[in-house]
Amino acid sequence: MNEPNTPDIAQETATEDVFRAPSIHEQDIIHGTSYTHHSPVPKTITADMLIECVLGVDEAGRGPVLGPMVYGLLYLPLVSHRSLLAEAHHFDDSKVLTPAVRSSLMQTLCTPGTDLYRDCGWATRVMSARDISAGMLKPAGTYNLNAQAMDATIELIKEVFAKGVNVKEIYIDTIGSPSVYQKKLERIFPTTMITVAKKADSLYPCVSAASVCAKVTRDAALEVCYRSYEYEEDLGVVVEGWGSGYPSDARCTTWLKGNMDPFFGWGSECRFSWGTAKDLLEAHASGYKIDWPTPDNDEQAMRVTDFFISTSDDNEGESNELSSWFGRPATEAMF
């Protein structure tokens, strides 16, 4: 996996005091487990479940070698879409907003009593580096990143519908070809108007807000991964920091080089399917080679019945001995 366009490292690096939203499940992150988090359905919507809503989806962390990729979703009443998100709170693509502004917006969204908390529901799907790599490195039938991302998006939307939210419009930042992706979603959600577009996070406020949910969750999740190393200084782990987690970030590559186990590489925070990780492992190989066993051809595989049924005259004696291990058949003993 090669990294896409080089990101703005300063914009991609979280502040030290990034807001830790309820979407941060610390133990799942540390153990490399993917998970989904949903906020409560907001009171404005629960008061009238027939109210028409708009929903946006975007991701954060597609290109980094360290940390999860996070899909964010946000929905709210259609009548409040632009007035609340764009005009009142100035949501924009998370890559345009500073880390401090992103964190502040997410905190407002999660604070009871605010207009964002009252009107907006949101969700995230945290796709761990371990699970991303496991899918991409499957020996048979690669589960590529686009397929993983599309499945995560579809499941998030389905879960919102399952809560009874009356979603009338959906806007999504594209994965691959917008038209192909949109047609697939239209088949799954035929009663909803769906728009899949490039740069949707700059065009539609609900997608901008979803991108903030995704980015702030990823920033905090990356910090959780990093903090797990703070207690390992006695084991020789360098904890000066790994920056944004992108291969183009010098702090990230320096950390990878300085903290690579010669046999296991790194922990569950690393995407081993990325070219950066593969190249480092190959360049600093431990000298150990592992040959994983593969199943034999079904026709040659030994069957349980082979121990009881003779397959040739040559082993007739052995077969008879095994077949009478628990006694001779009743009919044979009688006659």
CSV table of C-alpha atoms in Angstrom, one decimal:
chain,number,residue,atom,x,y,z
A,1,MET,CA,0.0,0.0,0.0
A,2,ASN,CA,1.5,3.3,-1.1
A,3,GLU,CA,0.5,6.5,0.6
A,4,PRO,CA,-1.7,8.9,-1.3
A,5,ASN,CA,-1.0,12.6,-1.7
A,6,THR,CA,1.4,14.1,0.9
A,7,PRO,CA,-0.6,15.7,3.7
A,8,ASP,CA,0.0,18.9,5.6
A,9,ILE,CA,1.8,17.4,8.6
A,10,ALA,CA,1.1,20.4,10.8
A,11,GLN,CA,-2.6,20.1,10.2
A,12,GLU,CA,-2.6,16.4,10.7
A,13,THR,CA,-0.8,16.5,14.0
A,14,ALA,CA,-3.0,16.7,17.0
A,15,THR,CA,-2.6,19.2,19.8
A,16,GLU,CA,-1.3,17.8,23.1
A,17,ASP,CA,-4.6,18.4,24.8
A,18,VAL,CA,-6.9,17.0,22.1
A,19,PHE,CA,-10.4,16.5,23.3
A,20,ARG,CA,-11.1,12.9,24.3
A,21,ALA,CA,-14.7,12.3,23.0
A,22,PRO,CA,-16.9,9.4,24.2
A,23,SER,CA,-15.9,7.6,21.0
A,24,ILE,CA,-12.5,6.8,22.6
A,25,HIS,CA,-12.7,3.2,23.9
A,26,GLU,CA,-9.3,3.0,25.4
A,27,GLN,CA,-9.0,-0.8,25.9
A,28,ASP,CA,-10.2,-1.6,22.4
A,29,ILE,CA,-7.7,0.9,21.0
A,30,ILE,CA,-4.8,-0.6,23.0
A,31,HIS,CA,-5.7,-4.1,22.0
A,32,GLY,CA,-6.0,-3.3,18.3
A,33,THR,CA,-9.8,-4.0,18.2
A,34,SER,CA,-12.1,-2.2,15.7
A,35,TYR,CA,-15.3,-0.9,17.2
A,36,THR,CA,-18.3,1.4,16.6
A,37,HIS,CA,-19.6,4.2,18.8
A,38,HIS,CA,-22.9,6.0,18.5
A,39,SER,CA,-24.0,9.1,20.4
A,40,PRO,CA,-27.6,9.2,21.7
A,41,VAL,CA,-30.2,10.3,19.2
A,42,PRO,CA,-30.6,14.0,19.9
A,43,LYS,CA,-33.7,15.3,21.7
A,44,THR,CA,-34.8,17.4,18.8
A,45,ILE,CA,-35.2,14.3,16.8
A,46,THR,CA,-36.6,12.0,19.5
A,47,ALA,CA,-39.3,14.6,20.1
A,48,ASP,CA,-40.5,14.0,16.6
A,49,MET,CA,-39.1,10.9,14.9
A,50,LEU,CA,-40.8,11.9,11.6
A,51,ILE,CA,-38.6,15.0,11.3
A,52,GLU,CA,-36.6,14.8,8.0
A,53,CYS,CA,-32.8,14.6,8.6
A,54,VAL,CA,-29.7,15.0,6.6
A,55,LEU,CA,-26.6,12.8,7.1
A,56,GLY,CA,-23.0,13.1,6.2
A,57,VAL,CA,-20.1,10.7,6.2
A,58,ASP,CA,-16.3,11.2,5.9
A,59,GLU,CA,-13.1,9.5,7.1
A,60,ALA,CA,-9.8,10.4,8.7
A,61,GLY,CA,-6.5,8.6,8.6
A,62,ARG,CA,-6.6,6.8,5.3
A,63,GLY,CA,-2.9,7.3,4.5
A,64,PRO,CA,-1.0,6.9,7.9
A,65,VAL,CA,1.2,3.9,8.7
A,66,LEU,CA,0.4,4.3,12.4
A,67,GLY,CA,-3.0,4.4,14.1
A,68,PRO,CA,-6.6,3.6,13.0
A,69,MET,CA,-8.6,4.8,10.1
A,70,VAL,CA,-11.8,6.4,11.5
A,71,TYR,CA,-15.1,6.9,9.7
A,72,GLY,CA,-17.3,9.6,11.1
A,73,LEU,CA,-21.0,10.2,10.6
A,74,LEU,CA,-23.2,13.1,11.6
A,75,TYR,CA,-27.0,13.7,11.2
A,76,LEU,CA,-29.4,16.5,12.1
A,77,PRO,CA,-32.7,18.0,11.0
A,78,LEU,CA,-32.6,19.0,7.4
A,79,VAL,CA,-33.9,22.5,8.3
A,80,SER,CA,-30.9,23.2,10.5
A,81,HIS,CA,-28.3,21.8,8.1
A,82,ARG,CA,-26.5,25.0,6.9
A,83,SER,CA,-27.7,27.5,9.5
A,84,LEU,CA,-26.4,25.5,12.4
A,85,LEU,CA,-23.3,23.8,11.0
A,86,ALA,CA,-22.0,26.3,8.5
A,87,GLU,CA,-23.3,29.7,9.7
A,88,ALA,CA,-23.4,29.3,13.5
A,89,HIS,CA,-20.3,27.1,14.0
A,90,HIS,CA,-18.3,27.4,10.7
A,91,PHE,CA,-17.7,23.7,10.2
A,92,ASP,CA,-15.3,23.0,7.3
A,93,ASP,CA,-13.1,20.2,6.0
A,94,SER,CA,-11.2,19.0,9.0
A,95,LYS,CA,-7.9,19.3,7.0
A,96,VAL,CA,-8.6,23.1,6.7
A,97,LEU,CA,-9.5,23.7,10.4
A,98,THR,CA,-6.6,23.9,12.9
A,99,PRO,CA,-6.3,21.0,15.4
A,100,ALA,CA,-7.4,23.3,18.2
A,101,VAL,CA,-10.5,24.4,16.3
A,102,ARG,CA,-11.4,20.8,15.5
A,103,SER,CA,-11.0,19.8,19.1
A,104,SER,CA,-13.1,22.7,20.3
A,105,LEU,CA,-16.0,21.9,17.9
A,106,MET,CA,-16.0,18.2,18.9
A,107,GLN,CA,-16.1,19.2,22.6
A,108,THR,CA,-19.1,21.5,21.9
A,109,LEU,CA,-20.9,18.7,20.0
A,110,CYS,CA,-20.4,16.4,23.1
A,111,THR,CA,-21.4,19.0,25.7
A,112,PRO,CA,-25.0,18.8,27.0
A,113,GLY,CA,-26.9,22.1,26.8
A,114,THR,CA,-25.3,23.3,23.5
A,115,ASP,CA,-27.2,23.6,20.3
A,116,LEU,CA,-25.0,21.1,18.6
A,117,TYR,CA,-25.7,18.5,21.3
A,118,ARG,CA,-29.4,19.2,21.2
A,119,ASP,CA,-29.7,18.9,17.4
A,120,CYS,CA,-26.9,16.5,16.2
A,121,GLY,CA,-26.4,12.8,16.4
A,122,TRP,CA,-23.0,11.3,15.4
A,123,ALA,CA,-21.2,8.0,15.2
A,124,THR,CA,-17.7,6.7,14.5
A,125,ARG,CA,-16.2,3.5,13.3
A,126,VAL,CA,-12.7,3.0,14.4
A,127,MET,CA,-10.9,0.6,12.1
A,128,SER,CA,-7.7,-0.6,13.8
A,129,ALA,CA,-4.4,-0.8,12.0
A,130,ARG,CA,-4.2,-4.5,12.9
A,131,ASP,CA,-7.6,-5.2,11.3
A,132,ILE,CA,-6.8,-3.1,8.2
A,133,SER,CA,-3.6,-5.0,7.6
A,134,ALA,CA,-5.1,-8.4,8.4
A,135,GLY,CA,-7.7,-7.7,5.6
A,136,MET,CA,-5.2,-6.5,3.1
A,137,LEU,CA,-2.7,-9.3,3.8
A,138,LYS,CA,-5.2,-12.2,3.6
A,139,PRO,CA,-3.6,-15.1,1.7
A,140,ALA,CA,-6.7,-15.7,-0.3
A,141,GLY,CA,-8.9,-12.9,-1.5
A,142,THR,CA,-7.5,-9.5,-0.4
A,143,TYR,CA,-10.0,-7.3,1.5
A,144,ASN,CA,-8.7,-4.0,0.2
A,145,LEU,CA,-8.9,-0.7,1.9
A,146,ASN,CA,-11.7,0.6,-0.4
A,147,ALA,CA,-13.9,-2.4,0.3
A,148,GLN,CA,-13.2,-2.1,4.1
A,149,ALA,CA,-14.1,1.6,4.0
A,150,MET,CA,-17.3,1.1,2.0
A,151,ASP,CA,-18.5,-1.7,4.3
A,152,ALA,CA,-17.8,0.6,7.3
A,153,THR,CA,-19.8,3.4,5.7
A,154,ILE,CA,-22.8,1.2,4.9
A,155,GLU,CA,-22.9,-0.3,8.4
A,156,LEU,CA,-22.8,3.1,10.0
A,157,ILE,CA,-25.7,4.3,7.9
A,158,LYS,CA,-27.7,1.2,8.5
A,159,GLU,CA,-27.3,1.5,12.2
A,160,VAL,CA,-28.7,5.1,12.1
A,161,PHE,CA,-31.7,3.9,10.2
A,162,ALA,CA,-32.2,1.1,12.7
A,163,LYS,CA,-32.6,3.8,15.4
A,164,GLY,CA,-35.6,5.1,13.6
A,165,VAL,CA,-34.0,8.3,12.3
A,166,ASN,CA,-35.9,9.6,9.2
A,167,VAL,CA,-32.9,10.2,6.9
A,168,LYS,CA,-33.9,11.9,3.7
A,169,GLU,CA,-30.6,13.0,2.3
A,170,ILE,CA,-27.1,11.5,2.5
A,171,TYR,CA,-23.8,13.1,1.5
A,172,ILE,CA,-20.6,11.2,1.3
A,173,ASP,CA,-17.0,12.0,0.4
A,174,THR,CA,-16.1,9.6,-2.3
A,175,ILE,CA,-14.2,6.3,-2.3
A,176,GLY,CA,-12.9,5.7,-5.8
A,177,SER,CA,-15.4,6.5,-8.6
A,178,PRO,CA,-18.3,8.7,-7.2
A,179,SER,CA,-20.8,7.3,-9.7
A,180,VAL,CA,-20.1,3.7,-9.0
A,181,TYR,CA,-20.1,4.2,-5.2
A,182,GLN,CA,-23.3,6.3,-5.4
A,183,LYS,CA,-25.1,3.6,-7.5
A,184,LYS,CA,-24.2,0.9,-5.0
A,185,LEU,CA,-25.5,3.0,-2.1
A,186,GLU,CA,-28.7,3.9,-4.0
A,187,ARG,CA,-29.5,0.2,-4.3
A,188,ILE,CA,-29.0,-0.3,-0.6
A,189,PHE,CA,-30.9,2.8,0.5
A,190,PRO,CA,-33.5,3.3,-2.4
A,191,THR,CA,-35.8,5.8,-0.6
A,192,THR,CA,-33.0,8.3,0.3
A,193,MET,CA,-31.5,10.9,-1.9
A,194,ILE,CA,-27.7,10.2,-2.0
A,195,THR,CA,-24.9,12.3,-3.2
A,196,VAL,CA,-21.3,11.0,-3.4
A,197,ALA,CA,-18.8,13.6,-4.5
A,198,LYS,CA,-15.2,14.5,-4.4
A,199,LYS,CA,-14.3,17.2,-1.8
A,200,ALA,CA,-17.8,16.6,-0.2
A,201,ASP,CA,-16.2,17.7,3.1
A,202,SER,CA,-15.8,21.2,1.7
A,203,LEU,CA,-19.2,21.3,0.0
A,204,TYR,CA,-21.7,19.9,2.5
A,205,PRO,CA,-21.7,21.0,6.1
A,206,CYS,CA,-22.9,17.7,7.5
A,207,VAL,CA,-19.9,16.0,5.8
A,208,SER,CA,-17.6,18.7,7.2
A,209,ALA,CA,-18.9,17.9,10.7
A,210,ALA,CA,-18.5,14.2,10.1
A,211,SER,CA,-14.9,14.8,9.1
A,212,VAL,CA,-14.3,16.6,12.4
A,213,CYS,CA,-15.8,13.7,14.4
A,214,ALA,CA,-13.6,11.3,12.5
A,215,LYS,CA,-10.4,13.4,12.8
A,216,VAL,CA,-10.7,14.3,16.5
A,217,THR,CA,-11.4,10.6,17.3
A,218,ARG,CA,-8.4,9.5,15.3
A,219,ASP,CA,-6.2,12.1,17.0
A,220,ALA,CA,-7.2,11.0,20.5
A,221,ALA,CA,-6.9,7.3,19.5
A,222,LEU,CA,-3.4,7.8,18.2
A,223,GLU,CA,-2.5,9.5,21.5
A,224,VAL,CA,-3.9,6.5,23.4
A,225,CYS,CA,-1.7,4.2,21.3
A,226,TYR,CA,1.3,6.4,22.0
A,227,ARG,CA,0.7,6.7,25.7
A,228,SER,CA,0.8,2.9,26.0
A,229,TYR,CA,4.5,3.2,25.3
A,230,GLU,CA,5.3,5.7,28.1
A,231,TYR,CA,5.7,2.9,30.6
A,232,GLU,CA,8.1,1.0,28.6
A,233,GLU,CA,11.2,3.2,28.8
A,234,ASP,CA,13.0,0.5,30.8
A,235,LEU,CA,12.5,-1.8,27.9
A,236,GLY,CA,14.4,0.5,25.6
A,237,VAL,CA,11.4,2.0,23.8
A,238,VAL,CA,11.9,5.5,22.6
A,239,VAL,CA,9.0,7.7,23.5
A,240,GLU,CA,9.9,11.1,22.0
A,241,GLY,CA,6.8,11.0,19.8
A,242,TRP,CA,5.7,9.7,16.5
A,243,GLY,CA,4.0,12.8,15.2
A,244,SER,CA,1.1,12.5,12.8
A,245,GLY,CA,1.6,8.8,11.9
A,246,TYR,CA,2.1,9.6,8.2
A,247,PRO,CA,5.1,8.1,6.4
A,248,SER,CA,6.1,11.5,5.2
A,249,ASP,CA,6.4,12.8,8.8
A,250,ALA,CA,10.0,12.5,9.8
A,251,ARG,CA,9.0,11.9,13.5
A,252,CYS,CA,7.0,8.9,12.4
A,253,THR,CA,9.7,7.2,10.4
A,254,THR,CA,12.3,8.0,13.1
A,255,TRP,CA,10.1,6.4,15.7
A,256,LEU,CA,9.5,3.3,13.5
A,257,LYS,CA,13.2,2.8,12.9
A,258,GLY,CA,14.1,3.3,16.6
A,259,ASN,CA,11.4,1.0,18.0
A,260,MET,CA,11.3,-1.9,15.6
A,261,ASP,CA,11.6,-5.4,17.2
A,262,PRO,CA,13.8,-7.4,14.8
A,263,PHE,CA,11.3,-10.3,14.9
A,264,PHE,CA,7.8,-8.9,15.5
A,265,GLY,CA,8.2,-5.4,14.1
A,266,TRP,CA,5.8,-3.2,16.0
A,267,GLY,CA,2.6,-3.4,18.0
A,268,SER,CA,-1.1,-3.3,16.9
A,269,GLU,CA,-0.8,0.5,16.2
A,270,CYS,CA,1.2,-0.3,13.0
A,271,ARG,CA,-0.3,-1.1,9.5
A,272,PHE,CA,2.1,-3.9,8.4
A,273,SER,CA,0.5,-3.8,4.9
A,274,TRP,CA,2.0,-0.4,4.3
A,275,GLY,CA,5.1,-0.1,2.1
A,276,THR,CA,6.9,1.9,4.8
A,277,ALA,CA,6.6,-1.0,7.3
A,278,LYS,CA,7.4,-3.7,4.8
A,279,ASP,CA,10.5,-1.9,3.6
A,280,LEU,CA,11.8,-1.4,7.1
A,281,LEU,CA,11.2,-5.0,8.1
A,282,GLU,CA,12.9,-6.3,4.9
A,283,ALA,CA,15.9,-3.9,5.4
A,284,HIS,CA,16.4,-4.9,9.0
A,285,ALA,CA,15.4,-8.6,8.8
A,286,SER,CA,16.2,-10.7,11.9
A,287,GLY,CA,17.5,-13.6,9.9
A,288,TYR,CA,14.6,-15.8,10.9
A,289,LYS,CA,12.4,-17.3,8.1
A,290,ILE,CA,9.1,-18.8,8.9
A,291,ASP,CA,7.4,-21.4,6.6
A,292,TRP,CA,3.7,-21.4,7.5
A,293,PRO,CA,2.0,-24.8,6.9
A,294,THR,CA,-0.6,-25.0,4.2
A,295,PRO,CA,-3.4,-27.5,4.0
A,296,ASP,CA,-2.7,-30.5,1.7
A,297,ASN,CA,-4.8,-31.1,-1.4
A,298,ASP,CA,-8.2,-32.5,-0.3
A,299,GLU,CA,-7.7,-35.6,-2.4
A,300,GLN,CA,-4.4,-36.3,-0.6
A,301,ALA,CA,-5.6,-35.3,2.9
A,302,MET,CA,-5.9,-38.2,5.4
A,303,ARG,CA,-9.5,-39.1,6.4
A,304,VAL,CA,-10.6,-40.5,9.7
A,305,THR,CA,-12.1,-43.5,7.8
A,306,ASP,CA,-8.7,-44.4,6.4
A,307,PHE,CA,-7.9,-45.9,9.8
A,308,PHE,CA,-10.9,-48.3,9.6
A,309,ILE,CA,-11.4,-49.2,6.0
A,310,SER,CA,-8.8,-51.1,3.9
A,311,THR,CA,-7.9,-49.3,0.7
A,312,SER,CA,-5.7,-52.0,-0.8
A,313,ASP,CA,-4.9,-55.7,-0.4
A,314,ASP,CA,-1.4,-54.8,1.0
A,315,ASN,CA,-2.7,-53.3,4.2
A,316,GLU,CA,-5.7,-55.7,4.6
A,317,GLY,CA,-4.2,-57.1,7.8
A,318,GLU,CA,-3.6,-53.7,9.4
A,319,SER,CA,-7.2,-52.6,8.5
A,320,ASN,CA,-8.7,-55.7,10.0
A,321,GLU,CA,-6.8,-55.3,13.2
A,322,LEU,CA,-8.0,-51.7,13.6
A,323,SER,CA,-11.6,-52.5,12.6
A,324,SER,CA,-11.8,-55.2,15.3
A,325,TRP,CA,-10.1,-53.0,18.0
A,326,PHE,CA,-13.4,-52.6,19.8
A,327,GLY,CA,-14.5,-56.2,19.2
A,328,ARG,CA,-15.7,-58.3,16.3
A,329,PRO,CA,-19.1,-57.4,14.7
A,330,ALA,CA,-22.0,-59.3,16.2
A,331,THR,CA,-23.0,-61.1,12.9
A,332,GLU,CA,-19.4,-62.4,12.4
A,333,ALA,CA,-19.2,-63.7,16.0
A,334,MET,CA,-22.6,-65.6,15.6
A,335,PHE,CA,-21.8,-67.3,12.3
